[in-house]
mmCIF file of C-alpha atoms in Angstrom:
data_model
loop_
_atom_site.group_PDB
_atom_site.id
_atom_site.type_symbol
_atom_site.label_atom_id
_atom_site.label_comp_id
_atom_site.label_asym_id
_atom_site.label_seq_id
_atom_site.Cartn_x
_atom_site.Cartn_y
_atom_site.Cartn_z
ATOM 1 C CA UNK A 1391 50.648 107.835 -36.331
ATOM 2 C CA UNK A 1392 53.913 106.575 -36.399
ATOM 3 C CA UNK A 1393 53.763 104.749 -39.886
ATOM 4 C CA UNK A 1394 55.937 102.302 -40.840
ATOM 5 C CA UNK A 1395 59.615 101.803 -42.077
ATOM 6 C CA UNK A 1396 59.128 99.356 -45.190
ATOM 7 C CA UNK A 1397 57.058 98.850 -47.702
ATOM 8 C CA UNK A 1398 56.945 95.042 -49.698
ATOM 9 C CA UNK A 1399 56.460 94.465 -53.492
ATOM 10 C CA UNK A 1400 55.305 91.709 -55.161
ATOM 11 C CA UNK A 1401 53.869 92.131 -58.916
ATOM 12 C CA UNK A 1402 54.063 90.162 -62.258
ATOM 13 C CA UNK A 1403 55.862 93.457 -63.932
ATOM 14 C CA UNK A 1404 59.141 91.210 -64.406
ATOM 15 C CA UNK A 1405 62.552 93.069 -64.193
ATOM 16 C CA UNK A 1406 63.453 93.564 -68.309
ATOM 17 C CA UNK A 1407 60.840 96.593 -68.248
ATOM 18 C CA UNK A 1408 60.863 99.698 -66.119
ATOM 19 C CA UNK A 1409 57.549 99.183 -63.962
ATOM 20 C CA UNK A 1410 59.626 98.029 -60.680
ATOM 21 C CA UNK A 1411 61.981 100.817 -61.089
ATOM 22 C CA UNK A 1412 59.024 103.428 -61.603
ATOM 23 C CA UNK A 1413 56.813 101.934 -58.528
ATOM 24 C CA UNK A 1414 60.403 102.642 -56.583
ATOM 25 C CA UNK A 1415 60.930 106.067 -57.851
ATOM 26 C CA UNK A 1416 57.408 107.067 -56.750
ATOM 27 C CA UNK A 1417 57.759 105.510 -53.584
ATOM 28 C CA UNK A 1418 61.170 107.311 -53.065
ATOM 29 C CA UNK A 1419 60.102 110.485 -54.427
ATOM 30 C CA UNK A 1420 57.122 110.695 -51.669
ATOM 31 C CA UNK A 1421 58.834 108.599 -48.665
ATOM 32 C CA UNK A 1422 62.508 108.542 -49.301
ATOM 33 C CA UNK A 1423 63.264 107.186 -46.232
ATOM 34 C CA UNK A 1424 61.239 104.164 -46.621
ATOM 35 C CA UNK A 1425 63.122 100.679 -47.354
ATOM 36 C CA UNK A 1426 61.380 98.637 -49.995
ATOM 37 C CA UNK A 1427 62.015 94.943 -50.035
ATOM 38 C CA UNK A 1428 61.008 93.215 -53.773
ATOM 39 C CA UNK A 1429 59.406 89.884 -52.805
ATOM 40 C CA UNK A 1430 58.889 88.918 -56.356
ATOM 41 C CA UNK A 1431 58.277 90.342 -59.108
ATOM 42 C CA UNK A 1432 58.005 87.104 -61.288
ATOM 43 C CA UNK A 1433 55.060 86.311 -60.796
ATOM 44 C CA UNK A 1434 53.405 84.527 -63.945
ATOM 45 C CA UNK A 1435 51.584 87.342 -65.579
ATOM 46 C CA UNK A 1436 47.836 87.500 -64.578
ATOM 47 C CA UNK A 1437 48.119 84.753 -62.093
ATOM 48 C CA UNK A 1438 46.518 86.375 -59.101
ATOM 49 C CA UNK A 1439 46.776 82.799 -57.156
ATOM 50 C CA UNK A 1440 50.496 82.360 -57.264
ATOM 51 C CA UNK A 1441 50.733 86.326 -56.160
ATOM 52 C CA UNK A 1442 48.354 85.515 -53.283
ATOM 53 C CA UNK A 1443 50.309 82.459 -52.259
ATOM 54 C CA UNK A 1444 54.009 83.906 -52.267
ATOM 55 C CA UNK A 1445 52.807 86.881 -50.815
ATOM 56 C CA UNK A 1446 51.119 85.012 -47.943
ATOM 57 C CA UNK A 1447 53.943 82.578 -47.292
ATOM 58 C CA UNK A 1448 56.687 85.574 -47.309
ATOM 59 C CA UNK A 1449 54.779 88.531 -45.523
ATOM 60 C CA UNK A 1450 55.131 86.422 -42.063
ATOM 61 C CA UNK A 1451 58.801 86.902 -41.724
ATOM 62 C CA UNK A 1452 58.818 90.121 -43.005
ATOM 63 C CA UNK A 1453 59.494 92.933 -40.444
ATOM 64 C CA UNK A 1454 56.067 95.341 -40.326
ATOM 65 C CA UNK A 1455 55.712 96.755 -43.314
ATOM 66 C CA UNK A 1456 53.046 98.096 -45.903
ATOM 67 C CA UNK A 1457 52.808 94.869 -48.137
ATOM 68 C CA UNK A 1458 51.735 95.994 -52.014
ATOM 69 C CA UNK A 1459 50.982 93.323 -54.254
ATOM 70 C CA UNK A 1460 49.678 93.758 -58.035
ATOM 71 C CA UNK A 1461 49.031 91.243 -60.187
ATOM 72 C CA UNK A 1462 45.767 92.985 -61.621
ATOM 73 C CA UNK A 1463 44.592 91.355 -64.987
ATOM 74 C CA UNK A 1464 41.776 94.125 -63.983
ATOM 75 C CA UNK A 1465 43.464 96.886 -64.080
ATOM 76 C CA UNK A 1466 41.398 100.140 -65.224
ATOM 77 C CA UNK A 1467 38.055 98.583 -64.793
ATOM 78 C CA UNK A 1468 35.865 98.858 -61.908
ATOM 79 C CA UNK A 1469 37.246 96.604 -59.764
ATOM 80 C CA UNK A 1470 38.541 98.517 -56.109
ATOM 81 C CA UNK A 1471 41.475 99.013 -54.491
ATOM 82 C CA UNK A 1472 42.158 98.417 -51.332
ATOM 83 C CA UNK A 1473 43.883 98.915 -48.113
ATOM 84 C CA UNK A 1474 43.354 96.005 -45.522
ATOM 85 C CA UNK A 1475 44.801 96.416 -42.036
ATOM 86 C CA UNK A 1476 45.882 93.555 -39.887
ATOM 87 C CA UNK A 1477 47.799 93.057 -36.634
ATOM 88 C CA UNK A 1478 51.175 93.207 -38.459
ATOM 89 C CA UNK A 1479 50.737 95.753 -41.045
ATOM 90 C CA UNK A 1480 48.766 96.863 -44.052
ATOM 91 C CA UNK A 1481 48.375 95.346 -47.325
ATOM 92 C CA UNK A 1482 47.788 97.768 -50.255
ATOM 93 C CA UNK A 1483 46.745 96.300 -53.678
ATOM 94 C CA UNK A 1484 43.691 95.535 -56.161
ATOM 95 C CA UNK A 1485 40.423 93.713 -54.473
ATOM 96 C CA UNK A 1486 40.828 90.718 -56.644
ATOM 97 C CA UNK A 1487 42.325 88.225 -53.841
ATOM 98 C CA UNK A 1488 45.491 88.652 -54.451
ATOM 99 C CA UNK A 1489 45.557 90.227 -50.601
ATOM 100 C CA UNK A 1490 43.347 88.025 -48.693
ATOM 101 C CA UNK A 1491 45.725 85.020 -47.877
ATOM 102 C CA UNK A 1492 48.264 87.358 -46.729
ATOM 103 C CA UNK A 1493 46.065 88.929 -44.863
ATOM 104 C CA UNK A 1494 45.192 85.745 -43.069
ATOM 105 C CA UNK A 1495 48.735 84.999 -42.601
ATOM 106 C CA UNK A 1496 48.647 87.967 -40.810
ATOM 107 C CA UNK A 1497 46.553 88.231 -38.137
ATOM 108 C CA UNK A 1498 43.469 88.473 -40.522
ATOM 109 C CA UNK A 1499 41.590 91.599 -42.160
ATOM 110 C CA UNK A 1500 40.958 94.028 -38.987
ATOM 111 C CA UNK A 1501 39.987 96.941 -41.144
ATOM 112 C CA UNK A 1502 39.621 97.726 -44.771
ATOM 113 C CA UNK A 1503 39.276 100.924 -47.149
ATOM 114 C CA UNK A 1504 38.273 101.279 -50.785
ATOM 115 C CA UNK A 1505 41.703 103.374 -51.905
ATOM 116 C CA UNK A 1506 39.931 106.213 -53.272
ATOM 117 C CA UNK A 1507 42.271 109.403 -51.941
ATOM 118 C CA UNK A 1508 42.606 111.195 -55.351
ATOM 119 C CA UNK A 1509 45.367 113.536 -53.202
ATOM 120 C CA UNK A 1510 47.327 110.092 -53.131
ATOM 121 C CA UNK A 1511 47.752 109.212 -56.636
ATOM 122 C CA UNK A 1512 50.137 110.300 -58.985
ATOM 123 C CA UNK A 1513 48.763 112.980 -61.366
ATOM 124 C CA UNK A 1514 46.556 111.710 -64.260
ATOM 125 C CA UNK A 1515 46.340 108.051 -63.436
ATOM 126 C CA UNK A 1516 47.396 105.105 -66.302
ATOM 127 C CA UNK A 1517 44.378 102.895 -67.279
ATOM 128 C CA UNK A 1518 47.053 100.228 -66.913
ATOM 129 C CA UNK A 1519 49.769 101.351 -64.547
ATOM 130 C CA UNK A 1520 48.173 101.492 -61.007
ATOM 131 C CA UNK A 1521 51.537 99.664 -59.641
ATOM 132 C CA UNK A 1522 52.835 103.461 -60.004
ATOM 133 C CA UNK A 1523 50.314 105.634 -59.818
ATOM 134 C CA UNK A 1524 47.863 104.271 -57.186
ATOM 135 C CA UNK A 1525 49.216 101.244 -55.331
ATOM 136 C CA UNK A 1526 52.800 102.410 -54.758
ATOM 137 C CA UNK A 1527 51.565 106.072 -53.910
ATOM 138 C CA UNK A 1528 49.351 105.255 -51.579
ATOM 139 C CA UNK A 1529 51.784 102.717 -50.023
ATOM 140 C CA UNK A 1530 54.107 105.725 -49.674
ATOM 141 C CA UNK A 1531 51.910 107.343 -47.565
ATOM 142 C CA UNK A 1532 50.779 104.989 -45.180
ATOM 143 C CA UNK A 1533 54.410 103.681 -44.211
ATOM 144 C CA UNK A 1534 54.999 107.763 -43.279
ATOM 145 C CA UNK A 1535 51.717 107.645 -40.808
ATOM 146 C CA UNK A 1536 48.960 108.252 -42.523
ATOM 147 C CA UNK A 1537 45.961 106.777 -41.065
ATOM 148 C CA UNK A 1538 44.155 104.023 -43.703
ATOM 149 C CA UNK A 1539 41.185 105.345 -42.716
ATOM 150 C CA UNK A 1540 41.904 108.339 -45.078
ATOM 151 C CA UNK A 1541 42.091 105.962 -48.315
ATOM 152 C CA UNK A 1542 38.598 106.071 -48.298
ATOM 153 C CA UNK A 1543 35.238 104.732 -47.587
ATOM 154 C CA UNK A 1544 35.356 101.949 -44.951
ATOM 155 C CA UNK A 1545 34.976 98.235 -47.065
ATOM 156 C CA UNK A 1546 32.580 95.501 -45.364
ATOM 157 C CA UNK A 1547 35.427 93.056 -44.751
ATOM 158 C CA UNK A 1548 32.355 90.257 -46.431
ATOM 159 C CA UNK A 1549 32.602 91.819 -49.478
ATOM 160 C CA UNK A 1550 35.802 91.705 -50.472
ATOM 161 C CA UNK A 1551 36.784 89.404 -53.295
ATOM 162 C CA UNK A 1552 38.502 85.787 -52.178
ATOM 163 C CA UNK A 1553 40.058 83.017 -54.592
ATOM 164 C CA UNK A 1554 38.674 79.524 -54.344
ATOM 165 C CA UNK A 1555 39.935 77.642 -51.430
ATOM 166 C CA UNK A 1556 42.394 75.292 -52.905
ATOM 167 C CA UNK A 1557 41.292 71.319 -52.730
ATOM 168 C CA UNK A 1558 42.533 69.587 -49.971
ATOM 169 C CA UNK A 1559 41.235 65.878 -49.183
ATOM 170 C CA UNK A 1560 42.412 63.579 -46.404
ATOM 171 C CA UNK A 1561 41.412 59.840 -46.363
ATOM 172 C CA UNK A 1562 42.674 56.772 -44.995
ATOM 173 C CA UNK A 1563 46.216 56.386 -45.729
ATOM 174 C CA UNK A 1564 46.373 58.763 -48.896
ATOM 175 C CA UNK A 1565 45.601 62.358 -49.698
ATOM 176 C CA UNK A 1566 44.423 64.260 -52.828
ATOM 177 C CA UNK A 1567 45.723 67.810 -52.592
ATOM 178 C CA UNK A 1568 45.362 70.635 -55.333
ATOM 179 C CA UNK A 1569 49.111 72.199 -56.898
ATOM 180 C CA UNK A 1570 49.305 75.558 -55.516
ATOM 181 C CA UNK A 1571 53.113 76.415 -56.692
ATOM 182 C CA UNK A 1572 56.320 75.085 -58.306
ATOM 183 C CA UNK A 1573 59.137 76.729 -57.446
ATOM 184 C CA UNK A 1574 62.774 77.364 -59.631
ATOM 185 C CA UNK A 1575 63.914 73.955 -58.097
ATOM 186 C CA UNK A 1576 61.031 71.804 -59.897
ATOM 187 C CA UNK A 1577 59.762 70.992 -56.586
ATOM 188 C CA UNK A 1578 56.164 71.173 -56.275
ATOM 189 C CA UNK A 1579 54.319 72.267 -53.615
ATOM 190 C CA UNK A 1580 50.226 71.431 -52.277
ATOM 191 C CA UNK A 1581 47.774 73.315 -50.514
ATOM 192 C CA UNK A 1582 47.942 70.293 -48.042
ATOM 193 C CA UNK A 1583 49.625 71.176 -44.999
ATOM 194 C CA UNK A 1584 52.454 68.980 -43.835
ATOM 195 C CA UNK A 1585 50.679 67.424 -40.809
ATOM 196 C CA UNK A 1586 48.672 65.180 -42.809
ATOM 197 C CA UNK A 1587 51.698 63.244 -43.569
ATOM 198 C CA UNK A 1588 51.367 62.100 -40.255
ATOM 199 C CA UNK A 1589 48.662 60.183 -41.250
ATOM 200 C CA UNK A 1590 50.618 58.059 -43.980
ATOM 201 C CA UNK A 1591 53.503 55.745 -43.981
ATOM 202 C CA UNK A 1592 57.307 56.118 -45.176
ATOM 203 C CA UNK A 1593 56.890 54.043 -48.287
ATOM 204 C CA UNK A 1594 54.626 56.221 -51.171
ATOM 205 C CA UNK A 1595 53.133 56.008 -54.222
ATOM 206 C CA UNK A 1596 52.648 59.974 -55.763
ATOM 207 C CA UNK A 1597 50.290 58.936 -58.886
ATOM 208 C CA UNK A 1598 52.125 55.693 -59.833
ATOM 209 C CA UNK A 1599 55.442 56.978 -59.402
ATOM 210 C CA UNK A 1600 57.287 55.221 -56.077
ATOM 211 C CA UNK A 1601 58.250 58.113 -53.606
ATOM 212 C CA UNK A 1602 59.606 57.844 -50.062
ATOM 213 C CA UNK A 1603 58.583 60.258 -46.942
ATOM 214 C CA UNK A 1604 61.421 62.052 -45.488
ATOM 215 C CA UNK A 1605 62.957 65.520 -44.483
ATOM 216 C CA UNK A 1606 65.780 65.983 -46.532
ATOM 217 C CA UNK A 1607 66.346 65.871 -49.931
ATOM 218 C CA UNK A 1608 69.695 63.351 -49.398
ATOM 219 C CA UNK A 1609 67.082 60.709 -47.538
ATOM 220 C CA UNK A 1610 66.332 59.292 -51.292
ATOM 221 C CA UNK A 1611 68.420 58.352 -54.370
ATOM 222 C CA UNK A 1612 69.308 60.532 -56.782
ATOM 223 C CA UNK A 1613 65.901 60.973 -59.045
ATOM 224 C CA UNK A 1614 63.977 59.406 -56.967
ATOM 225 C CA UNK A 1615 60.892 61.430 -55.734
ATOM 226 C CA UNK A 1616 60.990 62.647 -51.786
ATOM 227 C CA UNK A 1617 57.364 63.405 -50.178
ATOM 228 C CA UNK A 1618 58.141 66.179 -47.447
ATOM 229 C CA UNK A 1619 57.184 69.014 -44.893
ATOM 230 C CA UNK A 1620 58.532 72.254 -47.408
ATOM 231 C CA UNK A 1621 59.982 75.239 -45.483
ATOM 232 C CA UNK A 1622 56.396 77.273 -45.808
ATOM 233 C CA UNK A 1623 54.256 74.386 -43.731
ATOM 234 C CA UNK A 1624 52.924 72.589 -46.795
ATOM 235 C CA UNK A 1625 53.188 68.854 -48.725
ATOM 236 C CA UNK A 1626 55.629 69.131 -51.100
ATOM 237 C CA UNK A 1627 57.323 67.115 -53.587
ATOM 238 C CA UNK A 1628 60.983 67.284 -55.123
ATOM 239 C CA UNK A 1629 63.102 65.089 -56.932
ATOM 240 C CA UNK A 1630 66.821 64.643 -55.550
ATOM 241 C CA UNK A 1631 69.149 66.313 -58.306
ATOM 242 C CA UNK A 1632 65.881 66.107 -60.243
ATOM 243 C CA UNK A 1633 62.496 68.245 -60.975
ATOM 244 C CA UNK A 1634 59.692 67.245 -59.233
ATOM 245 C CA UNK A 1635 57.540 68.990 -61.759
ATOM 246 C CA UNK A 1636 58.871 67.032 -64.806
ATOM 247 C CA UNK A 1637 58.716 63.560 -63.262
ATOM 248 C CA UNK A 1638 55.263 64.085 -61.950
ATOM 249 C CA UNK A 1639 54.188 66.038 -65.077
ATOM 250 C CA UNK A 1640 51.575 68.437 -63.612
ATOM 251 C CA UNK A 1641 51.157 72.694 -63.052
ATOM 252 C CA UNK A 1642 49.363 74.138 -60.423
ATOM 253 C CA UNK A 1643 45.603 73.407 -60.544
ATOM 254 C CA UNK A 1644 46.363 70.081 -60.944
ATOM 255 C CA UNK A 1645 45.261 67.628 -58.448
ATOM 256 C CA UNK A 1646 48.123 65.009 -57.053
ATOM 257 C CA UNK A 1647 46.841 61.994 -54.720
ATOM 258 C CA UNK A 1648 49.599 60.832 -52.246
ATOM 259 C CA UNK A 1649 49.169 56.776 -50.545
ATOM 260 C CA UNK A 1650 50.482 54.458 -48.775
ATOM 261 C CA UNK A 1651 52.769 51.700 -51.009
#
């Protein structure tokens, strides 16, 4: 099997500790010739949903890779691991849905394995560090060939764990669509997806706050809120020279209805 030549991270391990720089050094030490490209690793700690979304909206332009992502508030208890294959590479990481949108976003779950290879893990395994001595591992030696299928015991694709399906509602001439991330920027982004703002005018109300519809950020007044298509295919919201997030007062969860002024 030919394997592949990357492998992706994205964890919740920040970068003031040493657990990136140990999942590299095990990935190095087994596949040295492997590139690893960090996709995040600030992810808010625990939250499994903003893992699952960055993940799914970076993996896409990614080149084929073995994609690892751990943000595993379950770490050491029964829950599996996993190793899904799709149509553009393998996703590696705890069965706690943290892989399924990615997954989706590429190509969707073709096979999957319960990671269970003892001969893959890194000698006596951490209660609390699989990032090292599972995950990254394992990753290691699936992007040199080995076939998923020795993981483990094949995984009914039904079974495996998936987050809620984020709220999305569509009516006449507004929407109501749950906060799935806020980026750096302040600008907030919905699980809407940015053709529904065909269905609505230029002139918006977000909450009571006066918005406009547009593409840029320079299309409104400085502060003044912009309604938009963001760069990952969703509704989003951003304030120019502003924060979205601070205007509009909200954290993802949070429901925000969009209408027609």
């Amino acid at each position: 099997m030919a394997g592949y030549g990357w492998i992706s991270l994205t964890t919740d391990y920040g970068t003031f500790d040493g657990f990136v720089a140990a999942c590299h050094g095990t990935i190095a030490r087994i596949a040295p010739g492997i590139q690893v490209i960090d996709v995040t690793h600030h992810v808010p700690p625990a939250d499994v949903s903003r893992g699952a979304t960055v993940l799914a909206q970076t993996a896409p332009y990614l080149p084929p890779a073995v994609h690892v992502a751990v943000v595993d508030p379950g770490v050491g208890t029964a829950r599996r691991g996993l190793v899904l294959g799709t149509p553009k590479g393998l996703l590696v990481g705890p069965d706690n849905g943290v892989l399924i949108w990615a997954a989706e976003a590429l190509g969707g779950v073709e096979t999957a394995y319960e990671l269970a290879n003892k001969d893959w893990t890194l000698g006596d395994v951490s209660r609390t560090f699989h990032g090292r001595d599972v995950f990254a591992p394992a990753a290691a030696h699936l992007a040199l060939g080995s076939p998923p299928s020795d993981a483990g015991p094949r995984v009914d694709p039904a079974t495996l764990v998936r987050l809620p399906d984020p709220v999305v509602t569509v009516g006449d001439g507004w929407i109501e669509s749950e906060v799935i991330t806020v980026d750096r920027f302040g600008n907030v982004q919905l699980a809407a997806g940015g053709e529904v703002l065909a269905g609505l005018g230029t002139e918006l109300l977000v909450g009571t706050v006066r918005a406009r519809r547009g593409s840029t950020f320079a299309e409104v007044d400085r502060g003044d809120l912009l309604v938009f298509e963001d760069s990952a295919g969703h509704v989003a919201i951003a304030v120019n020279n502003g924060r979205a997030v601070v205007v509009l007062s909200v954290q993802p969860g949070d429901l925000v209805k969009i209408a027609q002024r």
